[in-house]
Short mmCIF file of C-alpha atoms and ligand atoms in Angstrom, two decimals:
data_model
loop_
_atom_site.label_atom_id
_atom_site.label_comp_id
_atom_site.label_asym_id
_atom_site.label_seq_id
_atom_site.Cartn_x
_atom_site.Cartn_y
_atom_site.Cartn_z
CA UNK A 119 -34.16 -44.74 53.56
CA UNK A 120 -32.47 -42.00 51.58
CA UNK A 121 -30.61 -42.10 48.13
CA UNK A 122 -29.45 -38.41 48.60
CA UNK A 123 -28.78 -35.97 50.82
CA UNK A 124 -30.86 -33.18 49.03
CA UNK A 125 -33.32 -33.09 51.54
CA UNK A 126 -32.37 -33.95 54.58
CA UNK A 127 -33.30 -30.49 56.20
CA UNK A 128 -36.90 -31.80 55.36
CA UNK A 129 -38.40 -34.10 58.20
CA UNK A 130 -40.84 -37.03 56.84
CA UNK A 131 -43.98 -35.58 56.10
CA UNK A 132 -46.81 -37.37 58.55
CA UNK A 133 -50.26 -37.26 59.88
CA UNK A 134 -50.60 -34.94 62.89
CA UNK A 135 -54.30 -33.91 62.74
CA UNK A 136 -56.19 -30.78 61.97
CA UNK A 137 -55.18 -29.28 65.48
CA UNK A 138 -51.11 -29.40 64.31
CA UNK A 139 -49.86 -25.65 62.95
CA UNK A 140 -46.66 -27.63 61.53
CA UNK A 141 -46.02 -26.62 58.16
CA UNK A 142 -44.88 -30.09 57.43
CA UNK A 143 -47.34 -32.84 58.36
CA UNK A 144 -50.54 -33.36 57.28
CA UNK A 145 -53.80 -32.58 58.93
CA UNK A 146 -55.98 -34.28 57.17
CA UNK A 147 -54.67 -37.45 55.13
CA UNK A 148 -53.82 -40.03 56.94
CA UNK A 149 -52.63 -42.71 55.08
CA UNK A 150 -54.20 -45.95 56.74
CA UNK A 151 -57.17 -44.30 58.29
CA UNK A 152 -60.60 -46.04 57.01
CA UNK A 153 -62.89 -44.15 55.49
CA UNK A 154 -66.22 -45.65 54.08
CA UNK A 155 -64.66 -48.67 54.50
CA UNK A 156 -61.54 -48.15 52.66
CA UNK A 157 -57.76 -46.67 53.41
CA UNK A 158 -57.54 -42.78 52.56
CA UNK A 159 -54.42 -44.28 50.77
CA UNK A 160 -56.29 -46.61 48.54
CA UNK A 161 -58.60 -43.87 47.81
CA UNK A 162 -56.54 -41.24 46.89
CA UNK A 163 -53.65 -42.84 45.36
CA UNK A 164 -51.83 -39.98 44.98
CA UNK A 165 -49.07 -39.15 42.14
CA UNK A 166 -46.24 -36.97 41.61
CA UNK A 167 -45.54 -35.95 38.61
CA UNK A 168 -41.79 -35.39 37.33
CA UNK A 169 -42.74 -32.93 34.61
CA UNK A 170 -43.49 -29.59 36.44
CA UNK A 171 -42.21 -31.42 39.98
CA UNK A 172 -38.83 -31.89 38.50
CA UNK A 173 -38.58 -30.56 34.80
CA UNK A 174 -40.01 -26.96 35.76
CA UNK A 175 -37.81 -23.84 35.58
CA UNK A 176 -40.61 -21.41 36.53
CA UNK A 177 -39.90 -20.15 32.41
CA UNK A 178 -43.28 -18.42 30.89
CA UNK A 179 -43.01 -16.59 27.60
CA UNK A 180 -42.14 -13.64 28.91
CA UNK A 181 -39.22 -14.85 31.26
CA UNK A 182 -36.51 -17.54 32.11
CA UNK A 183 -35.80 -19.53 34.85
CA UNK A 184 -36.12 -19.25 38.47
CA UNK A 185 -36.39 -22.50 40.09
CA UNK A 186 -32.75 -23.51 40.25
CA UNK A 187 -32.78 -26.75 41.92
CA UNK A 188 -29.08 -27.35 43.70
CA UNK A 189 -28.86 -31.42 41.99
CA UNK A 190 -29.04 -29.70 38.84
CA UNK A 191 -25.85 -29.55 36.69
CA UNK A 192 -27.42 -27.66 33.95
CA UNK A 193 -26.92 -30.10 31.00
CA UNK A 194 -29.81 -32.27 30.13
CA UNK A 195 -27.77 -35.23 29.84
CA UNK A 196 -28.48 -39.22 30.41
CA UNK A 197 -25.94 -38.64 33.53
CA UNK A 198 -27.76 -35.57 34.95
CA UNK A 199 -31.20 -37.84 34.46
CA UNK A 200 -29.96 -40.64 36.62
CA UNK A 201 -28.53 -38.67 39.07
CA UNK A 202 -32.16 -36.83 39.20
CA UNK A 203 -34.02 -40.36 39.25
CA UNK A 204 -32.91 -41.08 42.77
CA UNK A 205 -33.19 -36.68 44.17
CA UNK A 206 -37.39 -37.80 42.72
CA UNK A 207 -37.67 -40.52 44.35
CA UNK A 208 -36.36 -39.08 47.87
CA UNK A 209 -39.32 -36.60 47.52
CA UNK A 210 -41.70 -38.94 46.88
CA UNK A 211 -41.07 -40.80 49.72
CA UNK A 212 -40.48 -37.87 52.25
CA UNK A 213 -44.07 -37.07 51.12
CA UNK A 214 -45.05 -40.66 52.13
CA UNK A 215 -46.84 -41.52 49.00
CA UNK A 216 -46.58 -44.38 46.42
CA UNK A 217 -46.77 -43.06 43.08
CA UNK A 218 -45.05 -41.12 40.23
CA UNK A 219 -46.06 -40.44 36.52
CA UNK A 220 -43.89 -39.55 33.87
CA UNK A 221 -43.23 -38.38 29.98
CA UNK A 222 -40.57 -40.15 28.48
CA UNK A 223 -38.74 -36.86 27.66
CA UNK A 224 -39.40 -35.73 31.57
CA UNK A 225 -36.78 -38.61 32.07
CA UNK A 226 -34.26 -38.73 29.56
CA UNK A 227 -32.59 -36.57 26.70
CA UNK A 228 -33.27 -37.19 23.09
CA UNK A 229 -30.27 -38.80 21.06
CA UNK A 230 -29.16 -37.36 17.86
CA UNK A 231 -31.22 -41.15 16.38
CA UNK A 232 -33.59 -42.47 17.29
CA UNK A 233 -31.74 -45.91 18.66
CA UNK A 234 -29.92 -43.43 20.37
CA UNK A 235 -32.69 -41.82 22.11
CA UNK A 236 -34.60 -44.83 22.79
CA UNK A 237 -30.97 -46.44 24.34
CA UNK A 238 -31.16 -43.12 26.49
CA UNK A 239 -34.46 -43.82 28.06
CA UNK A 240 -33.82 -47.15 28.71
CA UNK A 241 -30.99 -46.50 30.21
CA UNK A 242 -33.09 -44.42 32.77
CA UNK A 243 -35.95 -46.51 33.25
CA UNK A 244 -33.17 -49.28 34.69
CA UNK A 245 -32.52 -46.60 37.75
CA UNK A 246 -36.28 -46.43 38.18
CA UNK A 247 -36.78 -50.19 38.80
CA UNK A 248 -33.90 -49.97 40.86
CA UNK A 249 -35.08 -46.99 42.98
CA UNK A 250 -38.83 -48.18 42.63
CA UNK A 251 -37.68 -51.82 44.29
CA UNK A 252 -35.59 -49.73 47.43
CA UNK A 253 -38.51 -47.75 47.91
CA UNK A 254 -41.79 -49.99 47.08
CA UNK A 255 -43.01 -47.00 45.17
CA UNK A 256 -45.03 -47.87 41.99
CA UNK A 257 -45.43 -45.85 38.91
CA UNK A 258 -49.31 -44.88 37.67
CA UNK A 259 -49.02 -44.05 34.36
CA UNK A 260 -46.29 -43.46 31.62
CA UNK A 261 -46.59 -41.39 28.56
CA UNK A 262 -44.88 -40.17 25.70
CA UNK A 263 -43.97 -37.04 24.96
CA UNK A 264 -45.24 -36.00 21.58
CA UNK A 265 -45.75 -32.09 21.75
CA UNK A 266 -42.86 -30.36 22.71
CA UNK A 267 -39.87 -31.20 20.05
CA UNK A 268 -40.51 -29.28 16.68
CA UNK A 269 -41.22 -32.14 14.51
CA UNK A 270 -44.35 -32.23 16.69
CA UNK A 271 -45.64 -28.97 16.18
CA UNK A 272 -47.82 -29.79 13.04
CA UNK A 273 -49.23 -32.95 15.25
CA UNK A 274 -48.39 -35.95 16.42
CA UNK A 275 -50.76 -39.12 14.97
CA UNK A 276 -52.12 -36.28 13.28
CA UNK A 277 -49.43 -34.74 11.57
CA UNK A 278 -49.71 -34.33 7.93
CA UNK A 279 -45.74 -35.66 8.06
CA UNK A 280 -46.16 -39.51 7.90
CA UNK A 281 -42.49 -39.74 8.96
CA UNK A 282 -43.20 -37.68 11.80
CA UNK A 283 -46.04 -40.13 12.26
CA UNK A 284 -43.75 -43.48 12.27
CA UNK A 285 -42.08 -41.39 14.76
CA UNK A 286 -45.17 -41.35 16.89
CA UNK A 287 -45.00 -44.70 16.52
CA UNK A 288 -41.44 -45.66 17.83
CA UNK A 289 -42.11 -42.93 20.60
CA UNK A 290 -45.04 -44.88 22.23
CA UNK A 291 -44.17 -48.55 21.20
CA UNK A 292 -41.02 -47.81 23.55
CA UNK A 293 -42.67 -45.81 26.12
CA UNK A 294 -45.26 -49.05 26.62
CA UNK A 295 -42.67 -51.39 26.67
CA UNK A 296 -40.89 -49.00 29.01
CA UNK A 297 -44.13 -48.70 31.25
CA UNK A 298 -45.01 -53.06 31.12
CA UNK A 299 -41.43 -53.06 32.59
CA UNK A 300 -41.80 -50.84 35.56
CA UNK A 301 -45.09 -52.21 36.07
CA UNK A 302 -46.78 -49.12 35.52
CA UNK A 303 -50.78 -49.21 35.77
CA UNK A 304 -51.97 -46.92 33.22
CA UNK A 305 -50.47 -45.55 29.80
CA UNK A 306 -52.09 -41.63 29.33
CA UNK A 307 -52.62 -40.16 25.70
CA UNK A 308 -52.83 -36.36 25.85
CA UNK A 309 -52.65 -34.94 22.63
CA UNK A 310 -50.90 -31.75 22.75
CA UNK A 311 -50.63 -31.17 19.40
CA UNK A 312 -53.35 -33.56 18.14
CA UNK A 313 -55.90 -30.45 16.50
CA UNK A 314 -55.40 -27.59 14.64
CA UNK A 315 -55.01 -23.94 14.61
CA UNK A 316 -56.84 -23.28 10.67
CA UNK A 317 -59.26 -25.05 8.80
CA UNK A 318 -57.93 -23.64 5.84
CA UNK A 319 -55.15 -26.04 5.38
CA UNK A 320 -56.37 -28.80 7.78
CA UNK A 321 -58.40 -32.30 6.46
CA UNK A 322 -60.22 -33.03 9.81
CA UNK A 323 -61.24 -36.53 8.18
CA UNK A 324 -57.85 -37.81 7.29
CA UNK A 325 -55.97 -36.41 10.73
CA UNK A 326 -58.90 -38.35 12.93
CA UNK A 327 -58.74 -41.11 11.00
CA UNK A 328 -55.21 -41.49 11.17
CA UNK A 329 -55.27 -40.94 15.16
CA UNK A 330 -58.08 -43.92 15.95
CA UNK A 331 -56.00 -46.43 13.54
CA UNK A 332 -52.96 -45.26 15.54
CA UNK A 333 -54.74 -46.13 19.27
CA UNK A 334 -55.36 -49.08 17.71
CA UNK A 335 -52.22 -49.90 17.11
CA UNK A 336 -51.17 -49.07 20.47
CA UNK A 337 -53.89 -51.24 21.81
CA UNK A 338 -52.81 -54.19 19.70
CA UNK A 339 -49.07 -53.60 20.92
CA UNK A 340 -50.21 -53.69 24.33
CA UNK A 341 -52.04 -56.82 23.93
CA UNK A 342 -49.08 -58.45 21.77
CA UNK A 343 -46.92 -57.85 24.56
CA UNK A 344 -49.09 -58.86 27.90
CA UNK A 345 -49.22 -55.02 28.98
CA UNK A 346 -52.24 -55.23 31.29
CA UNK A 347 -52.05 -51.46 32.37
CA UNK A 348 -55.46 -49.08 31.45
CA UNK A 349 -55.04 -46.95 28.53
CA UNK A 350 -56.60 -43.20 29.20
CA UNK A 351 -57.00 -40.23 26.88
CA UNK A 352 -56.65 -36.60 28.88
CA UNK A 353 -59.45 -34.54 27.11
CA UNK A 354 -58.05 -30.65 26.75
CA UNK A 355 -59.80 -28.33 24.50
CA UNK A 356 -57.16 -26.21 23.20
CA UNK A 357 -53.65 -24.89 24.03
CA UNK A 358 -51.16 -25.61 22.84
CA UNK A 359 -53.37 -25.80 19.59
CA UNK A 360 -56.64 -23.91 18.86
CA UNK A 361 -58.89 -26.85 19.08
CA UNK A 362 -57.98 -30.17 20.39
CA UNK A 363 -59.29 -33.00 19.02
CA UNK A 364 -60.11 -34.25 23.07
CA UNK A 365 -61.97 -31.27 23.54
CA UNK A 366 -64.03 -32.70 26.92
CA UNK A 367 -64.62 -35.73 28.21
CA UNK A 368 -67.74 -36.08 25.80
CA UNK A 369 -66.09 -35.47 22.69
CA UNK A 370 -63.99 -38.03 23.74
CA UNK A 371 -66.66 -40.73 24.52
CA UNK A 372 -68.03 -40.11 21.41
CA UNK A 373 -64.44 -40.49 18.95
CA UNK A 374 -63.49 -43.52 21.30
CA UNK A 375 -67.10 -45.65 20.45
CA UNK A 376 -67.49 -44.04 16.75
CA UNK A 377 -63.52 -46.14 16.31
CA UNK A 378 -64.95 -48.88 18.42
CA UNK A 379 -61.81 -47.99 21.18
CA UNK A 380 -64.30 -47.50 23.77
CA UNK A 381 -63.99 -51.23 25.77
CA UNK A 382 -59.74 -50.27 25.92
CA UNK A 383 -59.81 -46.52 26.74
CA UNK A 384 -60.56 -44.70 30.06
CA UNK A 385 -60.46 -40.92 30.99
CA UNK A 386 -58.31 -38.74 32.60
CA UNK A 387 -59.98 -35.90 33.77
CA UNK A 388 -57.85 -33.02 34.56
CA UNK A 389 -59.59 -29.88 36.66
CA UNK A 390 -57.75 -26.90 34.35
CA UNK A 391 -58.64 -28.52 31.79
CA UNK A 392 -62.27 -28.58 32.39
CA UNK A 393 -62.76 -25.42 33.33
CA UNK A 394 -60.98 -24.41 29.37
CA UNK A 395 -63.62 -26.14 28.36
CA UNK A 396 -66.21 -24.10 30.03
CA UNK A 397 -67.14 -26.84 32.41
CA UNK A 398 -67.03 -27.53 35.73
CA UNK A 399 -64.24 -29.91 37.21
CA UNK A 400 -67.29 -32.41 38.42
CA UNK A 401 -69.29 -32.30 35.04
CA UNK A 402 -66.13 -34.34 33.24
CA UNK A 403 -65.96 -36.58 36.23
CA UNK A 404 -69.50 -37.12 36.07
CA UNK A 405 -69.18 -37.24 31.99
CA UNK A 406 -66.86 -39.80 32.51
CA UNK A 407 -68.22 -41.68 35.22
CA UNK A 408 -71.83 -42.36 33.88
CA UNK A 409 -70.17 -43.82 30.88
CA UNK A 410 -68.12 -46.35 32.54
CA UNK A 411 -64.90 -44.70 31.59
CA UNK A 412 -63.42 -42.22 34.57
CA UNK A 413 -60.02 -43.68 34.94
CA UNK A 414 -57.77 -40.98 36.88
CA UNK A 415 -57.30 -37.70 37.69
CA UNK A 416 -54.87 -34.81 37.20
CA UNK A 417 -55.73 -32.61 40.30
CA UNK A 418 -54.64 -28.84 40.10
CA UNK A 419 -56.57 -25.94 39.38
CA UNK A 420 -56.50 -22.79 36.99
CA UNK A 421 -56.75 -19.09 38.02
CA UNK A 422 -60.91 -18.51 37.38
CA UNK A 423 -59.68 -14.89 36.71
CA UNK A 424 -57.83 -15.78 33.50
CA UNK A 425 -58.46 -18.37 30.31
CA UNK A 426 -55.08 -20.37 30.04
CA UNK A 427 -53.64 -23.66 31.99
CA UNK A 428 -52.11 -22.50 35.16
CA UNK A 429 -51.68 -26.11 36.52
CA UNK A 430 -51.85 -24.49 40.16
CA UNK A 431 -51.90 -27.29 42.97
CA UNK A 432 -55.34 -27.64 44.48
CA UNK A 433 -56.74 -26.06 47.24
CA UNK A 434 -60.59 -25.38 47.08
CA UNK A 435 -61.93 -27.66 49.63
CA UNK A 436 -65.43 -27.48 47.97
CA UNK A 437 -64.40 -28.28 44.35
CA UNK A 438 -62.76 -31.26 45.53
CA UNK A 439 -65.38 -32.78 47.61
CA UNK A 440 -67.53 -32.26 44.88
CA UNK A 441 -65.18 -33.99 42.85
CA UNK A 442 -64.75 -36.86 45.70
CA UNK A 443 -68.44 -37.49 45.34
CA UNK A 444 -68.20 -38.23 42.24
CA UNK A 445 -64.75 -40.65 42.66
CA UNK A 446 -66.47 -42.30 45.45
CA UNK A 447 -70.02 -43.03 43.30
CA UNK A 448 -67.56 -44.82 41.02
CA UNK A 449 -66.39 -46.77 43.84
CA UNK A 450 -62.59 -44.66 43.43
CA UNK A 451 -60.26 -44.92 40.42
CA UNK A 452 -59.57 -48.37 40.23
CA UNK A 453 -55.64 -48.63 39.14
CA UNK A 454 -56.00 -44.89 38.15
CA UNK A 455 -55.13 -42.15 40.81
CA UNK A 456 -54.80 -38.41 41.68
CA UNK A 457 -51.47 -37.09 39.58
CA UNK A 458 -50.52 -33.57 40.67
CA UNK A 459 -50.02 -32.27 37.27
CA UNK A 460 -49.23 -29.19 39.19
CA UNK A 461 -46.73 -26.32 39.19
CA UNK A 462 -45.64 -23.74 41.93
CA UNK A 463 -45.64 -20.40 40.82
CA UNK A 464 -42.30 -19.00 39.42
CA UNK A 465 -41.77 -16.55 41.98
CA UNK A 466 -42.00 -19.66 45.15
CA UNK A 467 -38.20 -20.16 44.40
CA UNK A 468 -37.60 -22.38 47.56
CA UNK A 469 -37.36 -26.33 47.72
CA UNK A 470 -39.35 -26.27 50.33
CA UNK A 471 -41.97 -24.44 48.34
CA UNK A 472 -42.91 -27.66 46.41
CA UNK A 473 -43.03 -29.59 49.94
CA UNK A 474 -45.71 -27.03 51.14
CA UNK A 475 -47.63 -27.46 47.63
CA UNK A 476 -47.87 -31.30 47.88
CA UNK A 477 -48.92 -31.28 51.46
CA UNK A 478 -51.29 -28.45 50.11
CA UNK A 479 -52.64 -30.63 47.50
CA UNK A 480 -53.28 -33.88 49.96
CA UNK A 481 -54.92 -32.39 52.60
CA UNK A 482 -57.14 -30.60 50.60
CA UNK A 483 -58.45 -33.50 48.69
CA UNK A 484 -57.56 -35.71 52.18
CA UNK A 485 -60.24 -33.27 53.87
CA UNK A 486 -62.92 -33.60 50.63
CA UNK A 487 -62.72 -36.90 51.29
CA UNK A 488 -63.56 -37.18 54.39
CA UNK A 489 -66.45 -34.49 53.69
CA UNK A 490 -67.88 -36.15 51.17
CA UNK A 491 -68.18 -39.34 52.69
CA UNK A 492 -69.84 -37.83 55.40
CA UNK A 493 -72.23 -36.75 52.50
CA UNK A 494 -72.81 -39.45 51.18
CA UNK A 495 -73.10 -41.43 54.62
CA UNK A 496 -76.09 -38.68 55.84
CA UNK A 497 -78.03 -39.40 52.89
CA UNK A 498 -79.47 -36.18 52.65
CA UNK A 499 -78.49 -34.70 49.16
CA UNK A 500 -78.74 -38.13 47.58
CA UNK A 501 -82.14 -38.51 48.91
CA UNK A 502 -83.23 -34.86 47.46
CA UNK A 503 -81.98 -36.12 44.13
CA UNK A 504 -84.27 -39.33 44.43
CA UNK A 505 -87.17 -37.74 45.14
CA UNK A 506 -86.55 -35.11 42.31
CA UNK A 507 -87.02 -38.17 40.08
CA UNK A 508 -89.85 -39.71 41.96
CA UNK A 509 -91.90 -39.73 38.83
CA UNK A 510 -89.38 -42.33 37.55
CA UNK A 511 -89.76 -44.63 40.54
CA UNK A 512 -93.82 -45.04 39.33
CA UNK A 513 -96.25 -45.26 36.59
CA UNK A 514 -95.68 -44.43 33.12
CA UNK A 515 -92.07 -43.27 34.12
CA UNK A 516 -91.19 -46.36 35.44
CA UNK A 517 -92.81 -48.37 32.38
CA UNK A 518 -90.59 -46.17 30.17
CA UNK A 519 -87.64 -46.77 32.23
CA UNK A 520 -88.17 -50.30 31.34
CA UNK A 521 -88.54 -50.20 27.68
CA UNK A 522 -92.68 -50.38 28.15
CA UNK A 523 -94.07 -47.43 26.19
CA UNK A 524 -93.65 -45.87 22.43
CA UNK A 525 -94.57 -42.45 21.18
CA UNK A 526 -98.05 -43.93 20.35
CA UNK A 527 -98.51 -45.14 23.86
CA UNK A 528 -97.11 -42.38 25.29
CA UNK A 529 -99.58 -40.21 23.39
CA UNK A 530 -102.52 -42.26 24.54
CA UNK A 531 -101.58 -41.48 28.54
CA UNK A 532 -101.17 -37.84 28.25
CA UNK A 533 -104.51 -37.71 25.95
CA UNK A 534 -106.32 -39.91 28.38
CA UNK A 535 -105.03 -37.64 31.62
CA UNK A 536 -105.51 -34.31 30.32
CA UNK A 537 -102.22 -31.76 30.44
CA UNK A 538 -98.73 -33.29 32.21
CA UNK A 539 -98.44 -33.17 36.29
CA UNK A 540 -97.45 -29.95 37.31
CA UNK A 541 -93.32 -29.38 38.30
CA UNK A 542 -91.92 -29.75 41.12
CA UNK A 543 -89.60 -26.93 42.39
CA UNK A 544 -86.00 -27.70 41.37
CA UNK A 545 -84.45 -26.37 44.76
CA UNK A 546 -81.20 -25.82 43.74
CA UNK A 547 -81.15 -22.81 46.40
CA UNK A 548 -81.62 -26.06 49.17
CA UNK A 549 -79.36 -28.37 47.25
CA UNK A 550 -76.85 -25.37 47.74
CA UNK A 551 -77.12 -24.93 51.16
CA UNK A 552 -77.35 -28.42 52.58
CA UNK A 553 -74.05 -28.71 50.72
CA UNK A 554 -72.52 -25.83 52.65
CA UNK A 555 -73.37 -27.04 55.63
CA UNK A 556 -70.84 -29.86 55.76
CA UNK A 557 -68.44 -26.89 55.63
C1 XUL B 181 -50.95 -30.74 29.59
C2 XUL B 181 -51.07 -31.91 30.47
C3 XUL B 181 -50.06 -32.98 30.29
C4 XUL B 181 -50.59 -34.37 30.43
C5 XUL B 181 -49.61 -35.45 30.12
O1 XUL B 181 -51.88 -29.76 29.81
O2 XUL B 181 -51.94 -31.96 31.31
O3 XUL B 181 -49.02 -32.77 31.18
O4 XUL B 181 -51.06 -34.58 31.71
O5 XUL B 181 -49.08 -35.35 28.86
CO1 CO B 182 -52.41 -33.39 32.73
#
């Protein structure tokens, strides 16, 4: 079923196995396939996001546009952003996949009011049920845009504009109600502009104050109106501002429990933005997953050669299994999935170009997936990490483990035995290559 005729040079994108050299099916993710007991599709649950899918020019600071897409009429109005609704769903479902994320800016043109603009994005969101009821595709997670408009660029719920604040307000009270309609499954926070770029004229107290009493606000709209969907925050460290106040996925943890948001709030982890924060991709999923809280995913990649957010779609096989490992020790993502907040370059000017980027980005986490199951199903690694810990499983580390010892009783043990056991080696030269060899 097609709503347009905009890509109907492009054959359905399908499983044909690793053994296929067709440019346009997959080789590794096959939708229905079981793996560790569970569909690859309810695994991966992947996302396509309109923003950089279908809002991106290919402009950088130093140059315009170059991705001139042929349904584009080149006015951002509410007519152009209907007409666009039904070209984005057409991809999505040429790609075979269920799910799309959006900003409510992505979708529809500001008004000059705000009734106006909110009218405008309503007036959208009516095509998307439509399309998303021909199509059976389901949106992950809405957002609101609250970085890119100049009112925004002194912060959002952390402005020092309390108008600009209320603004905030209307922005994401619409947005939700806009998200509980379609059904949507998550609602994402990134603040963009929610930091600062001097301490000289910025009050750190007041600004996060003013941002946990306006999550809670969201929360208690969400539970006012029946939205059942999992609110996530997307920890970035900096860019667009110096510091973010999500720096990592810790930080995070730590704001969300000190405002006593922690029981409504999940993570997004996004892999670019980890690495800004001088961490590894699998660190904030790990971050996130041993507190209870790893929600979703935004899978791309930077450039490890330079310091700033390339969004680049994924393709390092090892990075993502690494990542899978984690996602499948927290038993998947739950109603969160993998969103490919994800750009081609501005020089791959064809359509087809974001085809071969999608399929890029499924196969490669289609094939970690299947990798690290196979991982997880030998044993091996998991079993190395056991033993490391053996000392745990026993004696006075299993005592402490279970709340048994203080530091006077602790004191008594290692007076009684003398000096502590000697180390064992840490092997992370093994650990290394038994994970290479499921390559
Ligand atoms: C920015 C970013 C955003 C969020 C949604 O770096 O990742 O697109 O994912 O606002
Ligand atoms: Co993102």
């Amino acid at each position: 079923m097609s709503l347009t005729d905009y890509f109907k040079t492009i054959p359905d994108i399908a499983y044909e196995g690793p053994e296929s050299d067709n440019p346009f099916a997959y080789k590794y993710y096959n939708p229905a396939e079981k793996i560790l007991g569970k569909s690859m599709e309810a695994w991966l649950r992947y996302a396509v996001c309109y923003w950089h899918t279908f809002r991106g020019t290919g402009a950088d600071p130093f140059g315009g546009a170059t991705l001139c897409r042929p349904w584009e009429d080149g006015t951002d109005s509410v007519d152009m952003a209907v007409k666009r609704a039904d070209v984005v769903f057409d991809f999505i479902n040429k790609l075979g996949l269920k799910f799309y994320c959006f900003h409510d800016r992505d979708v529809a043109p500001e008004g000059d009011t705000v009734t106006q603009t909110n009218k405008n994005l309503w007036t959208v969101a009516k095509r998307f049920k439509k399309n998303q009821k021909a199509t059976g595709i389901d949106l992950l997670w809405g957002t609101a845009n609250m970085f890119s408009h100049p009112r925004f660029a002194q912060g959002a719920s952390t402005t020092p504009n309390a108008d600009v604040y209320a603004y905030c307000a209307n922005s994401v009270k619409e947005m939700l109600d806009v998200t509980l309609e379609l059904g949507g499954q998550n609602y994402v926070f990134w603040g963009g502009r929610e930091g600062y770029m001097s301490l000289l004229n910025t009050d750190i107290g007041r600004e996060l104050d003013h941002l946990a009493k306006f999550l809670h606000m969201a929360v208690d709209y969400a539970k006012k109106i029946g939205f059942k969907g999992q609110f996530l925050i997307e920890p970035k460290p900096c860019e667009p501002t110096k510091h973010q106040y999500d720096f990592d996925a810790q930080t995070v943890i730590g704001f969300l429990r000190g405002a006593k948001l922690h029981k409504h709030f999940k993570l997004n982890i996004e892999t670019n933005h980890a690495t800004l924060a001088g961490h590894e991709f699998v660190h904030e999923l790990e971050v996130a997953r041993v507190n209870g809280m790893l929600g979703s995913v935004d899978a791309n990649r930077g450039d490890l050669m330079n310091g700033w957010d390339t969004d680049q779609f994924p393709n390092d096989v090892k990075e993502c299994t690494h990542a899978m490992l984690s996602i499948i020790k927290n038993k998947g993502l739950g109603q969160g999935g993998l969103n490919f907040d994800a750009k081609v370059r501005r020089d791959s000017t064809d359509m087809e170009d974001f085809f071969h980027a999608h399929i890029g980005g499924i196969d490669v986490y289609a094939r970690a997936l299947r990798i690290a199951a196979k991982v997880i199903e030998d044993g091996k690694l998991d079993g190395m990490v056991t033993d490391r810990y053996s000392s745990w499983d026993a004696g006075v580390g299993k005592d402490v483990e279970k709340g048994k010892h203080d530091l006077v009783s602790l004191q008594k043990y290692i007076l009684k035995k003398g000096t502590a056991a000697p180390n064992q080696s840490g092997k992370q030269e093994l650990f290394e290559n038994v994970f290479n060899s499921y390559f």
